[in-house]
């Protein structure tokens, strides 16, 4: 048989059709596994990535949980090379970085909800509690979003001094603080309420306002300001 006339694998045309579909409507008509399959196109050549995408989702639960997985766990998964595992981790980090750039480019922060998408992106998949601060200038423009502390699961290390130091360092006039609840509940604990009060008092001594404290759990959030807890 002439090797030049050998039929090409079915997935050759499939990748082209998937790319055309993406260009036409984004991910609107994609199933969860198809989004992951599509992403794997760019990390794995010359194989059909659909079965791998389905197996990953079967193992981890969803496309999001695949992206949230530790890179070491991904590297141990049959069919994923180190390169592919790093690429999937890169996609997660790039999503967070894009959201951060979007927040930074906003001229004015009209409401705390402007940063919700960013906070959900960076905190929703974390397995331990992490504490972030969003620093704002006098015109309510975002100066910086940074991680202040991380702790063990169900134990958020909220240190008012570090928040005050960050505000002073970046010459912030106001801040929004946020942390995640990996356990799944949005309800603030008494420790969360006490910590918020402590941060507010620490910021008051340097004439900086605490606009809100946001708790992230999955793709949902709880705002202290919306519930009149600040």
JSON list of N, CA and C in Angstrom, two decimals, residues 32-99:
[
{"chain": "A", "resi": 32, "resn": "UNK", "atom": "N", "xyz": [-18.89, 19.28, 28.90]},
{"chain": "A", "resi": 32, "resn": "UNK", "atom": "CA", "xyz": [-17.77, 19.44, 29.83]},
{"chain": "A", "resi": 32, "resn": "UNK", "atom": "C", "xyz": [-16.52, 18.70, 29.33]},
{"chain": "A", "resi": 33, "resn": "UNK", "atom": "N", "xyz": [-16.70, 17.46, 28.89]},
{"chain": "A", "resi": 33, "resn": "UNK", "atom": "CA", "xyz": [-15.55, 16.68, 28.45]},
{"chain": "A", "resi": 33, "resn": "UNK", "atom": "C", "xyz": [-14.95, 17.23, 27.16]},
{"chain": "A", "resi": 34, "resn": "UNK", "atom": "N", "xyz": [-15.79, 17.88, 26.32]},
{"chain": "A", "resi": 34, "resn": "UNK", "atom": "CA", "xyz": [-15.29, 18.44, 25.06]},
{"chain": "A", "resi": 34, "resn": "UNK", "atom": "C", "xyz": [-14.37, 19.63, 25.30]},
{"chain": "A", "resi": 35, "resn": "UNK", "atom": "N", "xyz": [-14.66, 20.41, 26.34]},
{"chain": "A", "resi": 35, "resn": "UNK", "atom": "CA", "xyz": [-13.79, 21.54, 26.67]},
{"chain": "A", "resi": 35, "resn": "UNK", "atom": "C", "xyz": [-12.41, 21.02, 27.06]},
{"chain": "A", "resi": 36, "resn": "UNK", "atom": "N", "xyz": [-12.38, 19.99, 27.88]},
{"chain": "A", "resi": 36, "resn": "UNK", "atom": "CA", "xyz": [-11.11, 19.40, 28.29]},
{"chain": "A", "resi": 36, "resn": "UNK", "atom": "C", "xyz": [-10.43, 18.72, 27.11]},
{"chain": "A", "resi": 37, "resn": "UNK", "atom": "N", "xyz": [-11.19, 18.04, 26.30]},
{"chain": "A", "resi": 37, "resn": "UNK", "atom": "CA", "xyz": [-10.66, 17.40, 25.09]},
{"chain": "A", "resi": 37, "resn": "UNK", "atom": "C", "xyz": [-10.00, 18.45, 24.20]},
{"chain": "A", "resi": 38, "resn": "UNK", "atom": "N", "xyz": [-10.68, 19.56, 24.02]},
{"chain": "A", "resi": 38, "resn": "UNK", "atom": "CA", "xyz": [-10.17, 20.65, 23.19]},
{"chain": "A", "resi": 38, "resn": "UNK", "atom": "C", "xyz": [-8.85, 21.20, 23.75]},
{"chain": "A", "resi": 39, "resn": "UNK", "atom": "N", "xyz": [-8.81, 21.40, 25.05]},
{"chain": "A", "resi": 39, "resn": "UNK", "atom": "CA", "xyz": [-7.59, 21.91, 25.69]},
{"chain": "A", "resi": 39, "resn": "UNK", "atom": "C", "xyz": [-6.42, 20.96, 25.46]},
{"chain": "A", "resi": 40, "resn": "UNK", "atom": "N", "xyz": [-6.68, 19.66, 25.53]},
{"chain": "A", "resi": 40, "resn": "UNK", "atom": "CA", "xyz": [-5.62, 18.67, 25.37]},
{"chain": "A", "resi": 40, "resn": "UNK", "atom": "C", "xyz": [-5.08, 18.61, 23.94]},
{"chain": "A", "resi": 41, "resn": "UNK", "atom": "N", "xyz": [-5.85, 19.14, 22.97]},
{"chain": "A", "resi": 41, "resn": "UNK", "atom": "CA", "xyz": [-5.33, 19.22, 21.60]},
{"chain": "A", "resi": 41, "resn": "UNK", "atom": "C", "xyz": [-3.96, 19.89, 21.58]},
{"chain": "A", "resi": 42, "resn": "UNK", "atom": "N", "xyz": [-3.80, 20.91, 22.42]},
{"chain": "A", "resi": 42, "resn": "UNK", "atom": "CA", "xyz": [-2.63, 21.77, 22.35]},
{"chain": "A", "resi": 42, "resn": "UNK", "atom": "C", "xyz": [-1.46, 21.25, 23.18]},
{"chain": "A", "resi": 43, "resn": "UNK", "atom": "N", "xyz": [-1.68, 20.13, 23.85]},
{"chain": "A", "resi": 43, "resn": "UNK", "atom": "CA", "xyz": [-0.61, 19.52, 24.64]},
{"chain": "A", "resi": 43, "resn": "UNK", "atom": "C", "xyz": [-0.22, 18.14, 24.13]},
{"chain": "A", "resi": 44, "resn": "UNK", "atom": "N", "xyz": [-1.16, 17.50, 23.42]},
{"chain": "A", "resi": 44, "resn": "UNK", "atom": "CA", "xyz": [-0.92, 16.12, 22.97]},
{"chain": "A", "resi": 44, "resn": "UNK", "atom": "C", "xyz": [-1.19, 16.02, 21.47]},
{"chain": "A", "resi": 45, "resn": "UNK", "atom": "N", "xyz": [-0.22, 15.59, 20.72]},
{"chain": "A", "resi": 45, "resn": "UNK", "atom": "CA", "xyz": [-0.36, 15.46, 19.27]},
{"chain": "A", "resi": 45, "resn": "UNK", "atom": "C", "xyz": [-0.64, 14.01, 18.88]},
{"chain": "A", "resi": 46, "resn": "UNK", "atom": "N", "xyz": [-1.30, 13.87, 17.76]},
{"chain": "A", "resi": 46, "resn": "UNK", "atom": "CA", "xyz": [-1.42, 12.60, 17.05]},
{"chain": "A", "resi": 46, "resn": "UNK", "atom": "C", "xyz": [-2.20, 11.51, 17.78]},
{"chain": "A", "resi": 47, "resn": "UNK", "atom": "N", "xyz": [-3.02, 11.88, 18.76]},
{"chain": "A", "resi": 47, "resn": "UNK", "atom": "CA", "xyz": [-3.92, 10.88, 19.34]},
{"chain": "A", "resi": 47, "resn": "UNK", "atom": "C", "xyz": [-5.30, 11.51, 19.54]},
{"chain": "A", "resi": 48, "resn": "UNK", "atom": "N", "xyz": [-6.29, 10.67, 19.66]},
{"chain": "A", "resi": 48, "resn": "UNK", "atom": "CA", "xyz": [-7.65, 11.12, 19.98]},
{"chain": "A", "resi": 48, "resn": "UNK", "atom": "C", "xyz": [-7.70, 11.41, 21.47]},
{"chain": "A", "resi": 49, "resn": "UNK", "atom": "N", "xyz": [-7.92, 12.66, 21.83]},
{"chain": "A", "resi": 49, "resn": "UNK", "atom": "CA", "xyz": [-7.90, 13.04, 23.25]},
{"chain": "A", "resi": 49, "resn": "UNK", "atom": "C", "xyz": [-9.26, 12.91, 23.94]},
{"chain": "A", "resi": 50, "resn": "UNK", "atom": "N", "xyz": [-10.29, 12.54, 23.19]},
{"chain": "A", "resi": 50, "resn": "UNK", "atom": "CA", "xyz": [-11.63, 12.42, 23.79]},
{"chain": "A", "resi": 50, "resn": "UNK", "atom": "C", "xyz": [-11.67, 11.36, 24.89]},
{"chain": "A", "resi": 51, "resn": "UNK", "atom": "N", "xyz": [-11.17, 10.14, 24.64]},
{"chain": "A", "resi": 51, "resn": "UNK", "atom": "CA", "xyz": [-11.21, 9.14, 25.73]},
{"chain": "A", "resi": 51, "resn": "UNK", "atom": "C", "xyz": [-10.45, 9.58, 26.97]},
{"chain": "A", "resi": 52, "resn": "UNK", "atom": "N", "xyz": [-9.31, 10.24, 26.79]},
{"chain": "A", "resi": 52, "resn": "UNK", "atom": "CA", "xyz": [-8.52, 10.71, 27.92]},
{"chain": "A", "resi": 52, "resn": "UNK", "atom": "C", "xyz": [-9.29, 11.77, 28.71]},
{"chain": "A", "resi": 53, "resn": "UNK", "atom": "N", "xyz": [-9.93, 12.68, 27.99]},
{"chain": "A", "resi": 53, "resn": "UNK", "atom": "CA", "xyz": [-10.72, 13.72, 28.65]},
{"chain": "A", "resi": 53, "resn": "UNK", "atom": "C", "xyz": [-11.83, 13.10, 29.48]},
{"chain": "A", "resi": 54, "resn": "UNK", "atom": "N", "xyz": [-12.51, 12.12, 28.93]},
{"chain": "A", "resi": 54, "resn": "UNK", "atom": "CA", "xyz": [-13.61, 11.46, 29.66]},
{"chain": "A", "resi": 54, "resn": "UNK", "atom": "C", "xyz": [-13.10, 10.71, 30.88]},
{"chain": "A", "resi": 55, "resn": "UNK", "atom": "N", "xyz": [-11.95, 10.07, 30.76]},
{"chain": "A", "resi": 55, "resn": "UNK", "atom": "CA", "xyz": [-11.38, 9.34, 31.90]},
{"chain": "A", "resi": 55, "resn": "UNK", "atom": "C", "xyz": [-10.94, 10.29, 33.00]},
{"chain": "A", "resi": 56, "resn": "UNK", "atom": "N", "xyz": [-10.38, 11.44, 32.62]},
{"chain": "A", "resi": 56, "resn": "UNK", "atom": "CA", "xyz": [-9.97, 12.44, 33.61]},
{"chain": "A", "resi": 56, "resn": "UNK", "atom": "C", "xyz": [-11.17, 12.96, 34.39]},
{"chain": "A", "resi": 57, "resn": "UNK", "atom": "N", "xyz": [-12.26, 13.23, 33.68]},
{"chain": "A", "resi": 57, "resn": "UNK", "atom": "CA", "xyz": [-13.46, 13.73, 34.35]},
{"chain": "A", "resi": 57, "resn": "UNK", "atom": "C", "xyz": [-14.07, 12.64, 35.23]},
{"chain": "A", "resi": 58, "resn": "UNK", "atom": "N", "xyz": [-14.02, 11.42, 34.76]},
{"chain": "A", "resi": 58, "resn": "UNK", "atom": "CA", "xyz": [-14.52, 10.30, 35.57]},
{"chain": "A", "resi": 58, "resn": "UNK", "atom": "C", "xyz": [-13.73, 10.18, 36.87]},
{"chain": "A", "resi": 59, "resn": "UNK", "atom": "N", "xyz": [-12.43, 10.39, 36.79]},
{"chain": "A", "resi": 59, "resn": "UNK", "atom": "CA", "xyz": [-11.55, 10.28, 37.96]},
{"chain": "A", "resi": 59, "resn": "UNK", "atom": "C", "xyz": [-11.72, 11.46, 38.91]},
{"chain": "A", "resi": 60, "resn": "UNK", "atom": "N", "xyz": [-11.72, 12.69, 38.38]},
{"chain": "A", "resi": 60, "resn": "UNK", "atom": "CA", "xyz": [-11.69, 13.87, 39.24]},
{"chain": "A", "resi": 60, "resn": "UNK", "atom": "C", "xyz": [-13.07, 14.49, 39.48]},
{"chain": "A", "resi": 61, "resn": "UNK", "atom": "N", "xyz": [-14.04, 14.23, 38.58]},
{"chain": "A", "resi": 61, "resn": "UNK", "atom": "CA", "xyz": [-15.40, 14.71, 38.82]},
{"chain": "A", "resi": 61, "resn": "UNK", "atom": "C", "xyz": [-15.95, 15.70, 37.83]},
{"chain": "A", "resi": 62, "resn": "UNK", "atom": "N", "xyz": [-15.11, 16.60, 37.32]},
{"chain": "A", "resi": 62, "resn": "UNK", "atom": "CA", "xyz": [-15.54, 17.61, 36.35]},
{"chain": "A", "resi": 62, "resn": "UNK", "atom": "C", "xyz": [-14.30, 18.21, 35.71]},
{"chain": "A", "resi": 63, "resn": "UNK", "atom": "N", "xyz": [-14.51, 18.98, 34.64]},
{"chain": "A", "resi": 63, "resn": "UNK", "atom": "CA", "xyz": [-13.38, 19.65, 33.99]},
{"chain": "A", "resi": 63, "resn": "UNK", "atom": "C", "xyz": [-12.70, 20.62, 34.96]},
{"chain": "A", "resi": 64, "resn": "UNK", "atom": "N", "xyz": [-13.51, 21.30, 35.76]},
{"chain": "A", "resi": 64, "resn": "UNK", "atom": "CA", "xyz": [-12.94, 22.24, 36.74]},
{"chain": "A", "resi": 64, "resn": "UNK", "atom": "C", "xyz": [-12.08, 21.51, 37.77]},
{"chain": "A", "resi": 65, "resn": "UNK", "atom": "N", "xyz": [-12.58, 20.37, 38.24]},
{"chain": "A", "resi": 65, "resn": "UNK", "atom": "CA", "xyz": [-11.82, 19.62, 39.23]},
{"chain": "A", "resi": 65, "resn": "UNK", "atom": "C", "xyz": [-10.53, 19.03, 38.64]},
{"chain": "A", "resi": 66, "resn": "UNK", "atom": "N", "xyz": [-10.55, 18.75, 37.35]},
{"chain": "A", "resi": 66, "resn": "UNK", "atom": "CA", "xyz": [-9.31, 18.33, 36.69]},
{"chain": "A", "resi": 66, "resn": "UNK", "atom": "C", "xyz": [-8.30, 19.47, 36.73]},
{"chain": "A", "resi": 67, "resn": "UNK", "atom": "N", "xyz": [-8.75, 20.66, 36.39]},
{"chain": "A", "resi": 67, "resn": "UNK", "atom": "CA", "xyz": [-7.85, 21.82, 36.39]},
{"chain": "A", "resi": 67, "resn": "UNK", "atom": "C", "xyz": [-7.41, 22.20, 37.80]},
{"chain": "A", "resi": 68, "resn": "UNK", "atom": "N", "xyz": [-8.26, 21.91, 38.78]},
{"chain": "A", "resi": 68, "resn": "UNK", "atom": "CA", "xyz": [-7.92, 22.22, 40.18]},
{"chain": "A", "resi": 68, "resn": "UNK", "atom": "C", "xyz": [-6.98, 21.19, 40.80]},
{"chain": "A", "resi": 69, "resn": "UNK", "atom": "N", "xyz": [-6.81, 20.07, 40.14]},
{"chain": "A", "resi": 69, "resn": "UNK", "atom": "CA", "xyz": [-6.01, 18.98, 40.71]},
{"chain": "A", "resi": 69, "resn": "UNK", "atom": "C", "xyz": [-4.54, 19.36, 40.84]},
{"chain": "A", "resi": 70, "resn": "UNK", "atom": "N", "xyz": [-3.87, 18.76, 41.81]},
{"chain": "A", "resi": 70, "resn": "UNK", "atom": "CA", "xyz": [-2.43, 18.98, 41.97]},
{"chain": "A", "resi": 70, "resn": "UNK", "atom": "C", "xyz": [-1.70, 18.42, 40.75]},
{"chain": "A", "resi": 71, "resn": "UNK", "atom": "N", "xyz": [-0.64, 19.11, 40.36]},
{"chain": "A", "resi": 71, "resn": "UNK", "atom": "CA", "xyz": [0.10, 18.67, 39.17]},
{"chain": "A", "resi": 71, "resn": "UNK", "atom": "C", "xyz": [0.68, 17.28, 39.36]},
{"chain": "A", "resi": 72, "resn": "UNK", "atom": "N", "xyz": [1.05, 16.93, 40.60]},
{"chain": "A", "resi": 72, "resn": "UNK", "atom": "CA", "xyz": [1.59, 15.60, 40.87]},
{"chain": "A", "resi": 72, "resn": "UNK", "atom": "C", "xyz": [0.54, 14.51, 40.62]},
{"chain": "A", "resi": 73, "resn": "UNK", "atom": "N", "xyz": [-0.72, 14.79, 41.00]},
{"chain": "A", "resi": 73, "resn": "UNK", "atom": "CA", "xyz": [-1.79, 13.83, 40.76]},
{"chain": "A", "resi": 73, "resn": "UNK", "atom": "C", "xyz": [-2.05, 13.68, 39.26]},
{"chain": "A", "resi": 74, "resn": "UNK", "atom": "N", "xyz": [-1.97, 14.78, 38.54]},
{"chain": "A", "resi": 74, "resn": "UNK", "atom": "CA", "xyz": [-2.16, 14.72, 37.09]},
{"chain": "A", "resi": 74, "resn": "UNK", "atom": "C", "xyz": [-1.05, 13.93, 36.42]},
{"chain": "A", "resi": 75, "resn": "UNK", "atom": "N", "xyz": [0.18, 14.13, 36.87]},
{"chain": "A", "resi": 75, "resn": "UNK", "atom": "CA", "xyz": [1.31, 13.42, 36.26]},
{"chain": "A", "resi": 75, "resn": "UNK", "atom": "C", "xyz": [1.23, 11.91, 36.49]},
{"chain": "A", "resi": 76, "resn": "UNK", "atom": "N", "xyz": [0.55, 11.51, 37.55]},
{"chain": "A", "resi": 76, "resn": "UNK", "atom": "CA", "xyz": [0.41, 10.08, 37.84]},
{"chain": "A", "resi": 76, "resn": "UNK", "atom": "C", "xyz": [-0.73, 9.44, 37.04]},
{"chain": "A", "resi": 77, "resn": "UNK", "atom": "N", "xyz": [-1.54, 10.26, 36.38]},
{"chain": "A", "resi": 77, "resn": "UNK", "atom": "CA", "xyz": [-2.70, 9.73, 35.67]},
{"chain": "A", "resi": 77, "resn": "UNK", "atom": "C", "xyz": [-2.25, 9.06, 34.37]},
{"chain": "A", "resi": 78, "resn": "UNK", "atom": "N", "xyz": [-2.69, 7.82, 34.11]},
{"chain": "A", "resi": 78, "resn": "UNK", "atom": "CA", "xyz": [-2.30, 7.12, 32.89]},
{"chain": "A", "resi": 78, "resn": "UNK", "atom": "C", "xyz": [-2.68, 7.90, 31.62]},
{"chain": "A", "resi": 79, "resn": "UNK", "atom": "N", "xyz": [-1.71, 8.10, 30.74]},
{"chain": "A", "resi": 79, "resn": "UNK", "atom": "CA", "xyz": [-1.97, 8.81, 29.49]},
{"chain": "A", "resi": 79, "resn": "UNK", "atom": "C", "xyz": [-1.56, 10.26, 29.51]},
{"chain": "A", "resi": 80, "resn": "UNK", "atom": "N", "xyz": [-1.29, 10.81, 30.71]},
{"chain": "A", "resi": 80, "resn": "UNK", "atom": "CA", "xyz": [-0.86, 12.20, 30.81]},
{"chain": "A", "resi": 80, "resn": "UNK", "atom": "C", "xyz": [0.64, 12.25, 31.06]},
{"chain": "A", "resi": 81, "resn": "UNK", "atom": "N", "xyz": [1.35, 12.95, 30.21]},
{"chain": "A", "resi": 81, "resn": "UNK", "atom": "CA", "xyz": [2.78, 13.14, 30.41]},
{"chain": "A", "resi": 81, "resn": "UNK", "atom": "C", "xyz": [3.01, 14.31, 31.36]},
{"chain": "A", "resi": 82, "resn": "UNK", "atom": "N", "xyz": [4.23, 14.50, 31.76]},
{"chain": "A", "resi": 82, "resn": "UNK", "atom": "CA", "xyz": [4.58, 15.64, 32.61]},
{"chain": "A", "resi": 82, "resn": "UNK", "atom": "C", "xyz": [4.23, 16.94, 31.89]},
{"chain": "A", "resi": 83, "resn": "UNK", "atom": "N", "xyz": [4.53, 16.99, 30.60]},
{"chain": "A", "resi": 83, "resn": "UNK", "atom": "CA", "xyz": [4.23, 18.17, 29.78]},
{"chain": "A", "resi": 83, "resn": "UNK", "atom": "C", "xyz": [2.74, 18.48, 29.80]},
{"chain": "A", "resi": 84, "resn": "UNK", "atom": "N", "xyz": [1.91, 17.46, 29.60]},
{"chain": "A", "resi": 84, "resn": "UNK", "atom": "CA", "xyz": [0.46, 17.66, 29.56]},
{"chain": "A", "resi": 84, "resn": "UNK", "atom": "C", "xyz": [-0.09, 18.08, 30.92]},
{"chain": "A", "resi": 85, "resn": "UNK", "atom": "N", "xyz": [0.44, 17.49, 31.98]},
{"chain": "A", "resi": 85, "resn": "UNK", "atom": "CA", "xyz": [0.00, 17.83, 33.34]},
{"chain": "A", "resi": 85, "resn": "UNK", "atom": "C", "xyz": [0.33, 19.29, 33.66]},
{"chain": "A", "resi": 86, "resn": "UNK", "atom": "N", "xyz": [1.52, 19.71, 33.29]},
{"chain": "A", "resi": 86, "resn": "UNK", "atom": "CA", "xyz": [1.92, 21.10, 33.52]},
{"chain": "A", "resi": 86, "resn": "UNK", "atom": "C", "xyz": [1.05, 22.03, 32.70]},
{"chain": "A", "resi": 87, "resn": "UNK", "atom": "N", "xyz": [0.73, 21.64, 31.47]},
{"chain": "A", "resi": 87, "resn": "UNK", "atom": "CA", "xyz": [-0.12, 22.47, 30.61]},
{"chain": "A", "resi": 87, "resn": "UNK", "atom": "C", "xyz": [-1.49, 22.70, 31.24]},
{"chain": "A", "resi": 88, "resn": "UNK", "atom": "N", "xyz": [-2.10, 21.66, 31.80]},
{"chain": "A", "resi": 88, "resn": "UNK", "atom": "CA", "xyz": [-3.40, 21.80, 32.44]},
{"chain": "A", "resi": 88, "resn": "UNK", "atom": "C", "xyz": [-3.32, 22.72, 33.66]},
{"chain": "A", "resi": 89, "resn": "UNK", "atom": "N", "xyz": [-2.23, 22.59, 34.41]},
{"chain": "A", "resi": 89, "resn": "UNK", "atom": "CA", "xyz": [-2.02, 23.48, 35.57]},
{"chain": "A", "resi": 89, "resn": "UNK", "atom": "C", "xyz": [-1.83, 24.91, 35.10]},
{"chain": "A", "resi": 90, "resn": "UNK", "atom": "N", "xyz": [-1.12, 25.08, 33.99]},
{"chain": "A", "resi": 90, "resn": "UNK", "atom": "CA", "xyz": [-0.91, 26.41, 33.40]},
{"chain": "A", "resi": 90, "resn": "UNK", "atom": "C", "xyz": [-2.25, 27.06, 33.03]},
{"chain": "A", "resi": 91, "resn": "UNK", "atom": "N", "xyz": [-3.18, 26.27, 32.48]},
{"chain": "A", "resi": 91, "resn": "UNK", "atom": "CA", "xyz": [-4.48, 26.83, 32.09]},
{"chain": "A", "resi": 91, "resn": "UNK", "atom": "C", "xyz": [-5.19, 27.42, 33.30]},
{"chain": "A", "resi": 92, "resn": "UNK", "atom": "N", "xyz": [-5.14, 26.71, 34.43]},
{"chain": "A", "resi": 92, "resn": "UNK", "atom": "CA", "xyz": [-5.77, 27.21, 35.65]},
{"chain": "A", "resi": 92, "resn": "UNK", "atom": "C", "xyz": [-5.12, 28.52, 36.11]},
{"chain": "A", "resi": 93, "resn": "UNK", "atom": "N", "xyz": [-3.80, 28.52, 36.14]},
{"chain": "A", "resi": 93, "resn": "UNK", "atom": "CA", "xyz": [-3.09, 29.72, 36.59]},
{"chain": "A", "resi": 93, "resn": "UNK", "atom": "C", "xyz": [-3.30, 30.88, 35.63]},
{"chain": "A", "resi": 94, "resn": "UNK", "atom": "N", "xyz": [-3.37, 30.59, 34.34]},
{"chain": "A", "resi": 94, "resn": "UNK", "atom": "CA", "xyz": [-3.57, 31.64, 33.35]},
{"chain": "A", "resi": 94, "resn": "UNK", "atom": "C", "xyz": [-4.95, 32.27, 33.49]},
{"chain": "A", "resi": 95, "resn": "UNK", "atom": "N", "xyz": [-5.95, 31.45, 33.82]},
{"chain": "A", "resi": 95, "resn": "UNK", "atom": "CA", "xyz": [-7.30, 31.97, 34.03]},
{"chain": "A", "resi": 95, "resn": "UNK", "atom": "C", "xyz": [-7.31, 32.97, 35.19]},
{"chain": "A", "resi": 96, "resn": "UNK", "atom": "N", "xyz": [-6.60, 32.62, 36.27]},
{"chain": "A", "resi": 96, "resn": "UNK", "atom": "CA", "xyz": [-6.50, 33.53, 37.40]},
{"chain": "A", "resi": 96, "resn": "UNK", "atom": "C", "xyz": [-5.76, 34.80, 37.05]},
{"chain": "A", "resi": 97, "resn": "UNK", "atom": "N", "xyz": [-4.71, 34.66, 36.26]},
{"chain": "A", "resi": 97, "resn": "UNK", "atom": "CA", "xyz": [-3.91, 35.84, 35.87]},
{"chain": "A", "resi": 97, "resn": "UNK", "atom": "C", "xyz": [-4.72, 36.75, 34.97]},
{"chain": "A", "resi": 98, "resn": "UNK", "atom": "N", "xyz": [-5.51, 36.17, 34.06]},
{"chain": "A", "resi": 98, "resn": "UNK", "atom": "CA", "xyz": [-6.34, 36.98, 33.18]},
{"chain": "A", "resi": 98, "resn": "UNK", "atom": "C", "xyz": [-7.37, 37.76, 33.99]},
{"chain": "A", "resi": 99, "resn": "UNK", "atom": "N", "xyz": [-8.01, 37.09, 34.96]},
{"chain": "A", "resi": 99, "resn": "UNK", "atom": "CA", "xyz": [-8.98, 37.77, 35.81]},
{"chain": "A", "resi": 99, "resn": "UNK", "atom": "C", "xyz": [-8.33, 38.90, 36.59]}
]
